[in-house]
Amino acid sequence: MLRLPTFELHKPTTVAAALEAAAASGPATRFVAGGTDLLPNLKHEMIEADHLVSLAGIESLRGIRLDGDDLVIGPMTSLTDVASSELVQERAPALAQAAGVVAGPQHRNQGTLGGNVMLDTRCQWINQSYFWRSALGFCLKKDGTECHVIEGGKRCVAAVSNDSIAPLYTVGAKLVFQSLATPEMIAAGAPEGVQTRPVPVDALFKADGAYNKKVGLQELLTEIRIPALPAGHRGSYQKLRLRGSIDFPQLGIAARLDLDEAGVIVHADVVAIVVAARPVRVKKAPDQLVGQTPGTPGFEAALAELCDLATRSVKALPNIPGDTEWRQRMVPVLIEDAIRACV
Amino acid sequence: MGNLNLKINGDHHPVDAPDHWTLLEVLRYRLDLTGSKQGCDKGDCGACTVLVDGKPELACLLLAGASEGREITTIEGLMPAHRAAGGTGADPVQDAFDRAGALQCGFCQPGMMLSTRALLNEEERPSRERIREALSGNLCRCTGYTQIIQAVELAIHETCGEPVEHPAWAPDQAPWGDAVSTVPGRKGTGSSDTTQGEQA
Ligand SMILES: Cc1cc2nc3c(=O)[nH]c(=O)nc-3n(C[C@H](O)[C@H](O)[C@H](O)COP(=O)(O)OP(=O)(O)OC[C@H]3O[C@@H](n4cnc5c(N)ncnc54)[C@H](O)[C@@H]3O)c2cc1C
Ligand code: SF4
Ligand code: FES
Ligand code: FES
């Protein structure tokens, strides 16, 4: 039995009321969407919160729609709905695939895309009970001073593990955050009133597993916007895990290829997750693949070289449970699978 | 009285519970609905599965306070709902799990049966692959899953009014193809009314 620590629960029904509740409750406040990540972390005393602001009653944060050329997904849309949406399957196939392989069926009914984007990092030394962590003397992410992954490390390298984030990188998603400054922040010069800021998804993360986001805890994700992609857009997400369900990824690779009418690759992108605290983009992907035509010897040679080159920048660390060498060896395999699934 | 008003198995339940209680804690320790099991209590096993607005979710990761306004179905609600819809006996899923011997210790069963019920409400004749996928969030430490999947297939066949092939592992005297529950609006293969399999 794992009890939750005590906190006060706020149940707003509008975004404005949620922002007000968060601003009034002080720094130890968290938004809770489906709760499938936050609740285990609270139960393990990995996160401390005096106030939770539930987003469950805010209807405006749910749903999938087109706004001009953009596909807009509300952060409270369940992963099940994202995976089964024809609009998402058509416009951002890799995202639909990734949403469909997060955890197990119950987590996907309950868990939301917003919660997935904002998921905490994972490490075998931290996602444990308080008792377990105490026996180890804790670690620098929470309550301790040492990292058990990198000896002498000064920065947490817990792994970014949200399946949806790699596809969101490849489609160039924009995240819209809204916030209201706390009285202390206003006293320190922050502007009053609701602030809205769009953040390109590849600018969301920093290389610190203790908190790997560049947005604050009081900032509410209100929209996930995916720009229109060309007609020849192809996407794929490949996930490595031990069991076919429930497990977090051991490695995740999203690939994007856009083909022109003649079948020539005009845009290529490959992004890896679960190697470090932030997603890793394989920068060589466009150099290798753009201009190639799938099915030709030139494409085959370029793909083989890309898989080889990628292993130099995509380096698995012993941060999550599982065989690190296996994860490393699977990097080129998953990249090849992801690219081939696009063509 | 009660700071929360939960709708569980069709009834309104006013309950008093602190903000940090999960739905699972309210079900078990306030309402005595102990059919929902507390296994890992952190989202790994599916023993606490309940239906929320018809879909399987994990009661151990759901705040009770955030469950207001949703239709919650626990294992205790399956048979009454089946009968209210004009059926007899237990829900065909419960009945099939019972007759197929799809359990040993039984701890995973409420969750398994609720995930199955949600699947069969959505799809009349799911493939074996679809059954495996729908039950993939429910762990069973005892059975090895074979009989569980066959129980789901038994429930499907009987619900559709089709004869069921006698599985190789079932004893000859098993009342196979002699269903003890009927489904409203469908031609069942049997009609004897029994409360066998009723969940306490
Ligand atoms: C056994 C198990 C297996 C899992 N496997 C996977 C897996 O394979 N892949 C995977 O990606 N995840 C996995 N998860 C994690 C989780 O289920 C999913 O990531 C899910 O999408 C989280 O969404 P949620 O709505 O439940 O988030 P919550 O738990 O409600 O929130 C997660 C975090 O995001 C913040 N947050 C939520 N919504 C917003 C918002 N709108 N604005 C700002 N902040 C917000 C919360 O404050 C919290 O910090 C697993 C979880 C469990 C328990
Ligand atoms: S990477 Fe190091 S500091 Fe971070 S959670 Fe793991 S052990 Fe702790
Ligand atoms: S008790 Fe809820 S998933 Fe195990
Ligand atoms: S019967 Fe024992 S866990 Fe399934």
Coordinates of C-alpha atoms and ligand atoms in Angstrom, one line a residue:
Chain A
M1 CA 0.0 0.0 0.0
L2 CA 1.5 3.3 -1.1
R3 CA -0.3 6.3 0.5
L4 CA -0.2 9.7 -1.1
P5 CA 1.2 12.5 1.1
T6 CA -1.4 15.1 2.1
F7 CA -2.2 18.0 -0.2
E8 CA -5.1 20.3 -1.0
L9 CA -6.9 19.5 -4.3
H10 CA -8.2 22.3 -6.5
K11 CA -10.8 21.5 -9.1
P12 CA -11.1 24.5 -11.5
T13 CA -13.4 24.2 -14.6
T14 CA -11.7 27.0 -16.6
V15 CA -8.1 27.7 -17.6
A16 CA -8.3 31.1 -15.9
A17 CA -9.4 29.5 -12.6
A18 CA -6.6 26.9 -12.9
L19 CA -4.0 29.6 -13.4
E20 CA -5.4 31.6 -10.5
A21 CA -5.4 28.5 -8.2
A22 CA -1.8 27.8 -9.2
A23 CA -0.6 31.3 -8.7
A24 CA -2.4 31.6 -5.3
S25 CA -1.1 28.3 -4.0
G26 CA 2.7 29.0 -4.1
P27 CA 5.6 27.1 -5.5
A28 CA 4.8 23.6 -4.1
T29 CA 1.9 23.3 -6.6
R30 CA 1.5 20.9 -9.4
F31 CA -1.0 20.5 -12.2
V32 CA -2.5 17.0 -12.4
A33 CA -3.9 15.7 -15.6
G34 CA -4.4 11.9 -15.7
G35 CA -2.1 11.5 -12.7
T36 CA -0.4 8.4 -14.1
D37 CA 3.1 9.9 -13.8
L38 CA 2.5 12.4 -11.0
L39 CA 0.8 10.1 -8.5
P40 CA 3.5 7.4 -8.5
N41 CA 6.1 10.1 -8.1
L42 CA 4.2 11.7 -5.2
K43 CA 3.7 8.2 -3.6
H44 CA 7.5 7.7 -3.8
E45 CA 8.1 11.1 -2.2
M46 CA 10.1 12.0 -5.3
I47 CA 8.0 15.1 -5.7
E48 CA 6.6 17.2 -2.9
A49 CA 3.4 19.2 -3.4
D50 CA 1.1 21.0 -1.0
H51 CA -1.4 21.8 -3.7
L52 CA -2.6 19.9 -6.7
V53 CA -4.6 21.6 -9.4
S54 CA -6.7 19.0 -11.3
L55 CA -7.2 19.7 -15.0
A56 CA -9.9 17.0 -15.3
G57 CA -12.8 19.4 -15.2
I58 CA -11.5 21.8 -17.9
E59 CA -13.4 20.8 -21.0
S60 CA -11.7 23.4 -23.2
L61 CA -8.3 21.6 -22.8
R62 CA -9.7 18.4 -24.4
G63 CA -10.1 17.6 -28.1
I64 CA -8.5 17.5 -31.5
R65 CA -9.3 20.1 -34.1
L66 CA -8.0 22.0 -37.1
D67 CA -7.2 25.7 -36.7
G68 CA -6.4 27.1 -40.1
D69 CA -3.5 24.9 -41.3
D70 CA -2.5 23.8 -37.8
L71 CA -3.7 20.6 -36.1
V72 CA -4.4 21.5 -32.5
I73 CA -4.5 18.9 -29.8
G74 CA -5.8 19.9 -26.3
P75 CA -3.3 18.7 -23.6
M76 CA -6.1 16.8 -21.7
T77 CA -6.9 14.6 -24.7
S78 CA -6.3 11.0 -23.7
L79 CA -3.5 9.1 -25.4
T80 CA -6.1 6.6 -26.6
D81 CA -8.0 9.4 -28.4
V82 CA -4.7 10.7 -29.9
A83 CA -3.7 7.2 -31.1
S84 CA -7.1 6.5 -32.7
S85 CA -7.7 9.9 -34.2
E86 CA -7.9 9.8 -38.0
L87 CA -6.7 13.4 -38.2
V88 CA -3.6 12.6 -36.2
Q89 CA -3.0 9.4 -38.1
E90 CA -3.2 11.3 -41.3
R91 CA -1.3 14.4 -40.4
A92 CA 1.3 13.1 -37.9
P93 CA 1.4 9.3 -38.2
A94 CA 4.4 8.9 -35.9
L95 CA 2.6 10.7 -33.1
A96 CA -0.4 8.4 -33.4
Q97 CA 1.9 5.4 -33.3
A98 CA 3.8 6.7 -30.3
A99 CA 0.6 7.5 -28.3
G100 CA -0.6 4.0 -29.0
V101 CA 2.4 2.3 -27.5
V102 CA 2.7 4.3 -24.3
A103 CA 2.4 2.1 -21.2
G104 CA -0.8 -0.1 -21.2
P105 CA -4.4 0.4 -22.3
Q106 CA -5.5 1.8 -18.9
H107 CA -2.7 4.3 -18.8
R108 CA -3.6 5.5 -22.3
N109 CA -7.3 5.9 -21.4
Q110 CA -6.3 7.9 -18.3
G111 CA -3.1 9.5 -19.3
T112 CA -3.1 12.6 -21.5
L113 CA -0.9 14.0 -24.3
G114 CA -0.1 17.0 -22.1
G115 CA 1.0 14.9 -19.2
N116 CA 3.1 12.9 -21.6
V117 CA 4.8 16.0 -23.0
M118 CA 5.5 17.2 -19.4
L119 CA 6.5 13.7 -18.1
D120 CA 9.3 13.6 -15.5
T121 CA 12.6 11.9 -16.5
R122 CA 13.3 8.3 -15.4
C123 CA 16.2 6.6 -13.7
Q124 CA 16.6 3.2 -12.1
W125 CA 18.0 4.9 -9.0
I126 CA 15.2 7.4 -8.5
N127 CA 11.9 5.7 -9.6
Q128 CA 11.8 3.7 -6.4
S129 CA 10.2 4.0 -3.0
Y130 CA 11.5 6.4 -0.4
F131 CA 12.7 3.4 1.7
W132 CA 14.6 2.0 -1.3
R133 CA 16.2 5.3 -2.1
S134 CA 17.1 6.0 1.5
A135 CA 19.0 2.6 1.7
L136 CA 21.1 3.9 -1.2
G137 CA 21.7 7.3 0.4
F138 CA 19.5 9.0 -2.2
C139 CA 21.0 10.7 -5.2
L140 CA 21.4 14.3 -6.4
K141 CA 18.0 14.4 -8.2
K142 CA 16.3 14.3 -4.8
D143 CA 17.5 14.3 -1.2
G144 CA 21.1 13.3 -2.0
T145 CA 24.5 14.5 -3.3
E146 CA 25.8 11.8 -5.6
C147 CA 24.8 10.5 -9.0
H148 CA 24.9 6.7 -9.3
V149 CA 25.0 6.7 -13.1
I150 CA 28.0 9.0 -13.7
E151 CA 30.6 8.7 -10.9
G152 CA 31.4 12.2 -9.7
G153 CA 28.7 13.6 -12.0
K154 CA 27.4 17.0 -11.1
R155 CA 24.2 16.9 -13.2
C156 CA 21.4 14.4 -13.2
V157 CA 21.3 12.4 -16.4
A158 CA 17.9 10.7 -15.8
A159 CA 16.4 9.8 -19.2
V160 CA 13.7 11.7 -21.1
S161 CA 11.2 8.8 -21.6
N162 CA 8.0 10.3 -23.0
D163 CA 7.2 8.4 -26.2
S164 CA 5.3 11.3 -27.8
I165 CA 8.1 13.8 -27.6
A166 CA 10.3 12.3 -30.4
P167 CA 7.5 12.4 -33.0
L168 CA 6.5 15.9 -31.8
Y169 CA 10.1 17.0 -32.5
T170 CA 10.1 15.6 -36.0
V171 CA 6.8 17.4 -36.9
G172 CA 8.0 20.7 -35.5
A173 CA 5.2 21.0 -32.9
K174 CA 4.6 24.2 -31.0
L175 CA 3.6 24.1 -27.4
V176 CA 1.5 26.9 -26.1
F177 CA 1.9 27.7 -22.4
Q178 CA -0.2 30.1 -20.2
S179 CA 0.7 31.4 -16.8
L180 CA -0.1 33.9 -14.1
A181 CA 2.6 35.3 -12.0
T182 CA 2.5 34.7 -8.2
P183 CA 2.4 37.9 -6.0
E184 CA 6.1 37.3 -5.2
M185 CA 7.0 37.1 -8.9
I186 CA 5.0 40.3 -9.5
A187 CA 6.9 42.0 -6.7
A188 CA 10.1 40.9 -8.4
G189 CA 9.0 42.5 -11.6
A190 CA 7.1 39.8 -13.5
P191 CA 4.1 41.1 -15.6
E192 CA 0.6 40.9 -14.2
G193 CA -2.2 39.1 -16.0
V194 CA -2.3 35.9 -18.0
Q195 CA 0.9 35.5 -20.1
T196 CA 0.8 33.3 -23.2
R197 CA 4.0 32.0 -24.8
P198 CA 4.5 29.5 -27.6
V199 CA 7.5 27.3 -27.2
P200 CA 8.9 25.2 -30.1
V201 CA 9.0 21.7 -28.8
D202 CA 12.8 21.4 -29.5
A203 CA 13.3 24.4 -27.2
L204 CA 11.4 22.9 -24.3
F205 CA 14.2 20.7 -22.8
K206 CA 17.5 21.3 -21.1
A207 CA 20.2 18.7 -20.3
D208 CA 19.3 18.4 -16.6
G209 CA 17.4 15.2 -15.5
A210 CA 16.5 16.8 -12.2
Y211 CA 14.0 19.0 -14.1
N212 CA 14.5 18.8 -17.8
K213 CA 12.1 21.6 -18.9
K214 CA 12.8 25.2 -19.6
V215 CA 9.2 26.2 -18.5
G216 CA 8.3 26.8 -14.9
L217 CA 5.9 24.6 -12.9
Q218 CA 3.3 27.3 -12.8
E219 CA 3.1 27.4 -16.6
L220 CA 0.1 25.5 -18.0
L221 CA 0.4 23.7 -21.3
T222 CA -2.9 24.7 -23.1
E223 CA -2.3 23.6 -26.8
I224 CA -0.1 21.3 -28.8
R225 CA 0.0 22.7 -32.3
I226 CA 1.3 20.7 -35.3
P227 CA 1.8 22.7 -38.5
A228 CA 0.6 21.5 -41.8
L229 CA 3.0 19.0 -43.3
P230 CA 3.5 18.4 -47.1
A231 CA 1.5 15.7 -48.9
G232 CA 4.5 13.4 -49.1
H233 CA 5.0 13.4 -45.3
R234 CA 5.9 10.1 -43.8
G235 CA 6.5 9.4 -40.1
S236 CA 7.3 6.4 -37.9
Y237 CA 8.0 5.7 -34.3
Q238 CA 10.0 2.7 -33.1
K239 CA 10.1 1.7 -29.4
L240 CA 12.4 -0.7 -27.7
R241 CA 11.0 -2.4 -24.6
L242 CA 11.1 -5.8 -22.9
R243 CA 7.4 -6.5 -22.8
G244 CA 4.8 -5.6 -25.4
S245 CA 2.9 -3.5 -22.9
I246 CA 3.1 -1.4 -19.7
D247 CA 6.9 -0.8 -20.0
F248 CA 8.5 2.5 -20.4
P249 CA 10.7 2.8 -23.5
Q250 CA 14.3 1.5 -23.3
L251 CA 15.0 3.5 -26.5
G252 CA 12.7 5.4 -28.8
I253 CA 13.3 6.6 -32.4
A254 CA 11.1 8.8 -34.4
A255 CA 11.8 9.3 -38.1
R256 CA 10.4 11.7 -40.6
L257 CA 10.8 11.7 -44.4
D258 CA 9.0 14.0 -46.7
L259 CA 9.0 12.8 -50.3
D260 CA 8.3 15.0 -53.4
E261 CA 6.1 13.9 -56.3
A262 CA 9.0 12.1 -57.9
G263 CA 9.7 10.1 -54.7
V264 CA 12.8 12.0 -53.8
I265 CA 13.4 12.8 -50.1
V266 CA 13.1 16.5 -49.5
H267 CA 13.1 16.6 -45.7
A268 CA 14.6 14.0 -43.2
D269 CA 14.7 14.0 -39.4
V270 CA 15.6 11.4 -36.8
V271 CA 15.2 12.0 -33.1
A272 CA 16.1 9.6 -30.3
I273 CA 14.8 9.5 -26.7
V274 CA 15.8 7.6 -23.5
V275 CA 19.5 8.2 -24.0
A276 CA 19.9 11.4 -22.0
A277 CA 17.9 13.9 -20.1
R278 CA 16.7 15.6 -23.3
P279 CA 15.9 14.2 -26.8
V280 CA 18.8 13.8 -29.2
R281 CA 18.4 14.8 -32.8
V282 CA 20.6 12.9 -35.3
K283 CA 21.9 16.0 -37.1
K284 CA 23.4 13.9 -39.9
A285 CA 20.0 12.7 -41.1
P286 CA 19.2 15.5 -43.6
D287 CA 22.8 15.4 -45.0
Q288 CA 22.6 11.7 -45.6
L289 CA 19.1 11.3 -46.8
V290 CA 17.9 14.5 -48.5
G291 CA 18.1 14.1 -52.3
Q292 CA 18.0 10.3 -52.2
T293 CA 15.3 8.1 -53.6
P294 CA 14.1 5.2 -51.5
G295 CA 14.7 1.9 -53.3
T296 CA 17.9 3.0 -55.1
P297 CA 21.4 1.8 -54.2
G298 CA 22.3 5.4 -53.3
F299 CA 19.6 5.5 -50.7
E300 CA 20.7 2.1 -49.3
A301 CA 24.3 3.3 -48.9
A302 CA 23.2 6.6 -47.3
L303 CA 20.9 4.8 -44.8
A304 CA 23.7 2.4 -43.8
E305 CA 26.1 5.3 -43.3
L306 CA 23.5 7.2 -41.3
C307 CA 22.9 4.3 -39.0
D308 CA 26.6 4.0 -38.4
L309 CA 27.2 7.7 -37.9
A310 CA 24.2 8.0 -35.5
T311 CA 25.8 5.7 -33.0
R312 CA 28.4 8.4 -32.4
S313 CA 25.9 10.9 -31.1
V314 CA 23.2 8.6 -29.7
K315 CA 24.8 7.1 -26.6
A316 CA 22.9 5.0 -24.1
L317 CA 23.7 5.5 -20.5
P318 CA 23.1 3.1 -17.6
N319 CA 20.4 5.4 -16.3
I320 CA 17.3 3.2 -16.8
P321 CA 16.8 -0.5 -16.0
G322 CA 17.9 -2.8 -18.8
D323 CA 21.1 -3.8 -20.6
T324 CA 22.9 -0.6 -21.7
E325 CA 24.9 -2.4 -24.3
W326 CA 21.8 -3.9 -25.8
R327 CA 20.2 -0.5 -25.9
Q328 CA 23.2 0.9 -27.6
R329 CA 23.4 -1.8 -30.2
M330 CA 19.7 -1.3 -31.0
V331 CA 20.3 2.3 -31.9
P332 CA 21.2 1.6 -35.6
V333 CA 18.6 -1.2 -35.8
L334 CA 15.7 1.1 -34.7
I335 CA 16.9 3.9 -36.9
E336 CA 16.9 1.6 -39.9
D337 CA 13.5 0.2 -38.9
A338 CA 12.0 3.7 -38.5
I339 CA 13.3 4.9 -41.8
R340 CA 12.2 1.8 -43.7
A341 CA 8.7 2.1 -42.1
C342 CA 8.5 5.5 -43.8
V343 CA 9.2 4.4 -47.3
Chain B
M1 CA -23.4 14.4 3.7
G2 CA -20.0 13.9 2.3
N3 CA -17.5 16.2 0.6
L4 CA -17.6 14.0 -2.5
N5 CA -20.4 12.7 -4.6
L6 CA -19.4 9.7 -6.6
K7 CA -21.5 7.8 -9.1
I8 CA -20.6 4.1 -8.7
N9 CA -22.4 1.2 -10.3
G10 CA -25.3 3.5 -11.1
D11 CA -25.8 4.8 -7.5
H12 CA -24.8 8.1 -6.1
H13 CA -22.5 7.7 -3.1
P14 CA -21.9 10.7 -0.9
V15 CA -18.6 10.1 0.9
D16 CA -16.2 11.9 3.1
A17 CA -12.6 11.5 2.0
P18 CA -9.5 13.7 2.3
D19 CA -8.1 15.3 -0.9
H20 CA -5.2 12.9 -1.1
W21 CA -7.2 9.7 -1.2
T22 CA -7.3 7.8 -4.4
L23 CA -10.5 6.3 -5.8
L24 CA -9.2 2.9 -4.9
E25 CA -8.9 3.9 -1.2
V26 CA -12.5 5.3 -1.2
L27 CA -13.9 2.2 -2.9
R28 CA -12.2 -0.2 -0.5
Y29 CA -12.0 1.7 2.8
R30 CA -15.1 3.9 2.7
L31 CA -17.6 2.0 0.6
D32 CA -16.5 -1.6 1.3
L33 CA -16.3 -2.3 -2.4
T34 CA -13.3 -4.5 -2.0
G35 CA -13.6 -6.2 -5.4
S36 CA -11.1 -3.7 -6.8
K37 CA -7.8 -5.0 -5.6
Q38 CA -4.8 -3.1 -4.3
G39 CA -1.8 -4.7 -5.9
C40 CA 1.2 -2.6 -6.7
D41 CA -0.7 0.7 -5.9
K42 CA 1.5 2.5 -8.5
G43 CA 0.1 1.7 -11.9
D44 CA 2.1 -1.5 -12.7
C45 CA -0.4 -4.4 -12.4
G46 CA -4.0 -3.5 -13.4
A47 CA -5.5 -5.2 -10.3
C48 CA -7.3 -2.0 -9.4
T49 CA -8.9 -1.6 -12.9
V50 CA -12.3 0.1 -12.8
L51 CA -14.4 1.4 -15.7
V52 CA -14.6 5.2 -15.9
D53 CA -17.2 6.3 -18.4
G54 CA -16.9 2.8 -19.8
K55 CA -13.2 2.7 -20.2
P56 CA -10.7 0.8 -18.1
E57 CA -8.6 3.0 -15.8
L58 CA -6.4 2.5 -12.7
A59 CA -8.2 3.4 -9.5
C60 CA -4.9 3.5 -7.6
L61 CA -3.7 6.4 -9.8
L62 CA -7.0 8.3 -9.9
L63 CA -7.8 10.9 -7.3
A64 CA -11.2 10.3 -5.7
G65 CA -11.8 14.1 -5.9
A66 CA -11.1 14.1 -9.6
S67 CA -13.6 11.2 -10.2
E68 CA -16.7 13.2 -9.5
G69 CA -19.1 13.4 -12.4
R70 CA -17.8 10.3 -14.0
E71 CA -19.7 6.9 -14.2
I72 CA -17.6 4.4 -12.3
T73 CA -18.2 0.7 -12.7
T74 CA -16.5 -1.8 -10.4
I75 CA -16.7 -5.6 -10.5
E76 CA -19.6 -5.4 -8.0
G77 CA -21.6 -3.6 -10.7
L78 CA -21.3 -6.0 -13.5
M79 CA -24.0 -8.5 -12.6
P80 CA -26.6 -5.9 -11.5
A81 CA -26.1 -4.0 -14.8
H82 CA -26.5 -7.3 -16.8
R83 CA -29.7 -8.1 -14.9
A84 CA -31.0 -4.6 -15.2
A85 CA -30.6 -4.9 -18.9
G86 CA -32.8 -8.0 -18.8
G87 CA -30.2 -10.7 -18.6
T88 CA -30.2 -13.6 -16.2
G89 CA -27.4 -15.0 -14.1
A90 CA -24.0 -13.3 -13.9
D91 CA -22.5 -11.1 -16.6
P92 CA -21.5 -13.6 -19.4
V93 CA -17.9 -12.5 -18.9
Q94 CA -18.0 -13.5 -15.2
D95 CA -19.7 -16.7 -16.1
A96 CA -17.2 -17.6 -18.8
F97 CA -14.2 -16.8 -16.6
D98 CA -15.8 -19.1 -13.9
R99 CA -16.5 -22.0 -16.3
A100 CA -13.2 -21.7 -18.2
G101 CA -11.3 -21.9 -14.9
A102 CA -9.5 -18.7 -15.9
L103 CA -8.2 -18.1 -12.4
Q104 CA -6.1 -19.5 -9.6
C105 CA -5.7 -17.0 -6.8
G106 CA -8.2 -14.7 -8.3
F107 CA -6.5 -11.4 -7.5
C108 CA -6.3 -10.2 -11.1
Q109 CA -9.8 -11.3 -12.0
P110 CA -11.9 -8.2 -11.2
G111 CA -9.5 -6.1 -13.4
M112 CA -9.4 -8.8 -16.1
M113 CA -13.1 -9.1 -16.3
L114 CA -13.7 -5.3 -16.4
S115 CA -11.1 -4.9 -19.2
T116 CA -12.9 -7.7 -21.0
R117 CA -16.3 -6.1 -20.4
A118 CA -15.1 -2.8 -21.8
L119 CA -13.7 -4.6 -24.9
L120 CA -16.9 -6.5 -25.6
N121 CA -19.0 -3.4 -25.2
E122 CA -16.9 -1.7 -27.9
E123 CA -16.5 -4.7 -30.2
E124 CA -18.7 -7.7 -30.6
R125 CA -16.2 -10.1 -32.1
P126 CA -12.7 -9.0 -31.3
S127 CA -9.8 -11.1 -32.7
R128 CA -7.5 -12.9 -30.5
E129 CA -4.8 -10.3 -31.1
R130 CA -7.2 -7.6 -30.1
I131 CA -8.2 -9.5 -26.9
R132 CA -4.5 -9.9 -26.0
E133 CA -4.0 -6.2 -26.6
A134 CA -7.0 -5.1 -24.5
L135 CA -5.9 -7.3 -21.6
S136 CA -2.3 -6.3 -21.8
G137 CA -2.5 -3.9 -18.9
N138 CA -3.7 -6.6 -16.5
L139 CA -1.0 -8.9 -15.1
C140 CA -1.8 -12.4 -13.8
R141 CA 0.9 -14.1 -11.8
C142 CA -0.9 -17.5 -11.8
T143 CA -2.6 -18.6 -14.9
G144 CA -0.3 -18.1 -17.8
Y145 CA -3.1 -16.3 -19.5
T146 CA -4.2 -19.2 -21.8
Q147 CA -7.5 -19.9 -20.0
I148 CA -8.1 -16.1 -19.6
I149 CA -8.1 -15.6 -23.3
Q150 CA -10.2 -18.7 -23.9
A151 CA -12.7 -17.4 -21.3
V152 CA -13.0 -14.2 -23.3
E153 CA -13.5 -16.2 -26.5
L154 CA -16.1 -18.3 -24.7
A155 CA -18.0 -15.2 -23.6
I156 CA -17.9 -13.9 -27.2
H157 CA -19.2 -17.1 -28.8
E158 CA -22.0 -17.5 -26.2
T159 CA -23.0 -13.8 -26.5
C160 CA -23.2 -14.2 -30.3
G161 CA -25.3 -17.4 -29.8
E162 CA -22.6 -19.6 -31.4
P163 CA -21.6 -23.1 -30.4
V164 CA -18.3 -23.3 -28.6
E165 CA -15.6 -25.7 -29.5
H166 CA -14.6 -28.0 -26.6
P167 CA -11.1 -26.8 -25.5
A168 CA -8.5 -29.6 -25.2
W169 CA -7.8 -28.8 -21.6
A170 CA -11.4 -28.7 -20.4
P171 CA -12.6 -31.9 -18.5
D172 CA -15.3 -33.9 -20.4
Q173 CA -17.9 -33.3 -17.7
A174 CA -17.6 -29.5 -17.9
P175 CA -20.9 -27.9 -18.7
W176 CA -19.3 -26.6 -21.9
G177 CA -21.8 -25.0 -24.3
D178 CA -24.4 -25.1 -21.6
A179 CA -24.5 -21.4 -20.7
V180 CA -25.9 -20.4 -17.4
S181 CA -26.6 -16.8 -18.3
T182 CA -28.5 -15.2 -21.1
V183 CA -27.8 -11.9 -22.8
P184 CA -30.7 -9.5 -23.3
G185 CA -31.8 -9.3 -26.9
R186 CA -29.7 -12.3 -27.9
K187 CA -30.4 -16.0 -28.3
G188 CA -28.5 -17.7 -25.5
T189 CA -27.7 -21.4 -25.5
G190 CA -29.1 -22.0 -22.0
S191 CA -31.4 -20.3 -19.6
S192 CA -30.9 -21.7 -16.1
D193 CA -30.8 -18.8 -13.7
T194 CA -28.0 -19.0 -11.2
T195 CA -26.3 -16.6 -8.9
Q196 CA -23.1 -18.7 -9.2
G197 CA -20.1 -16.4 -9.6
E198 CA -21.8 -13.6 -7.7
Q199 CA -19.2 -11.2 -6.3
A200 CA -19.5 -10.5 -2.6
Ligands
LIG1 C1 3.5 1.4 -15.2 C2 3.6 2.7 -16.0 C3 4.1 2.6 -17.3 C4 4.3 3.7 -18.1 N1 4.8 3.6 -19.3 C5 5.0 4.7 -20.1 C6 5.6 4.6 -21.4 O1 5.8 3.5 -21.9 N2 5.8 5.7 -22.1 C7 5.5 7.0 -21.6 O2 5.7 8.0 -22.3 N3 4.9 7.1 -20.4 C8 4.7 6.0 -19.6 N4 4.1 6.1 -18.4 C9 3.8 7.5 -17.8 C10 2.5 8.0 -18.1 O3 1.5 7.1 -18.0 C11 2.3 8.7 -19.4 O4 3.5 9.4 -19.8 C12 1.1 9.7 -19.4 O5 1.0 10.2 -20.7 C13 1.2 10.8 -18.4 O6 0.1 11.6 -18.6 P1 -0.9 12.0 -17.4 O7 -2.0 12.8 -17.9 O8 -1.2 10.8 -16.6 O9 0.1 12.9 -16.6 P2 0.2 13.4 -15.1 O10 0.7 12.3 -14.2 O11 -1.1 14.0 -14.7 O12 1.2 14.6 -15.2 C14 2.6 14.3 -15.5 C15 3.4 15.6 -15.3 O13 3.0 16.6 -16.3 C16 2.5 17.8 -15.6 N5 1.3 18.2 -16.4 C17 0.3 17.5 -16.8 N6 -0.5 18.2 -17.6 C18 0.0 19.4 -17.7 C19 -0.3 20.6 -18.4 N7 -1.4 20.7 -19.2 N8 0.5 21.7 -18.3 C20 1.6 21.7 -17.5 N9 2.0 20.6 -16.8 C21 1.2 19.5 -16.9 C22 2.1 17.3 -14.2 O14 2.2 18.4 -13.3 C23 3.2 16.3 -14.0 O15 4.4 16.9 -13.5 C24 3.9 5.0 -17.6 C25 3.4 5.1 -16.3 C26 3.2 3.9 -15.5 C27 2.6 4.0 -14.2
SF4_2 S1 20.9 10.1 -13.1 FE1 22.0 10.2 -11.2 S2 21.2 12.0 -10.1 FE2 19.8 11.5 -11.8 S3 18.2 10.2 -10.9 FE3 19.8 8.8 -11.7 S4 21.2 8.5 -10.0 FE4 19.9 10.2 -9.4
FES3 S1 -2.9 -1.6 -7.9 FE1 -3.3 -0.1 -9.5 S2 -2.1 -0.9 -11.1 FE2 -1.5 -2.2 -9.5
FES4 S1 -5.2 -15.7 -10.9 FE1 -3.7 -15.2 -9.5 S2 -3.0 -13.3 -10.4 FE2 -4.3 -14.0 -11.9

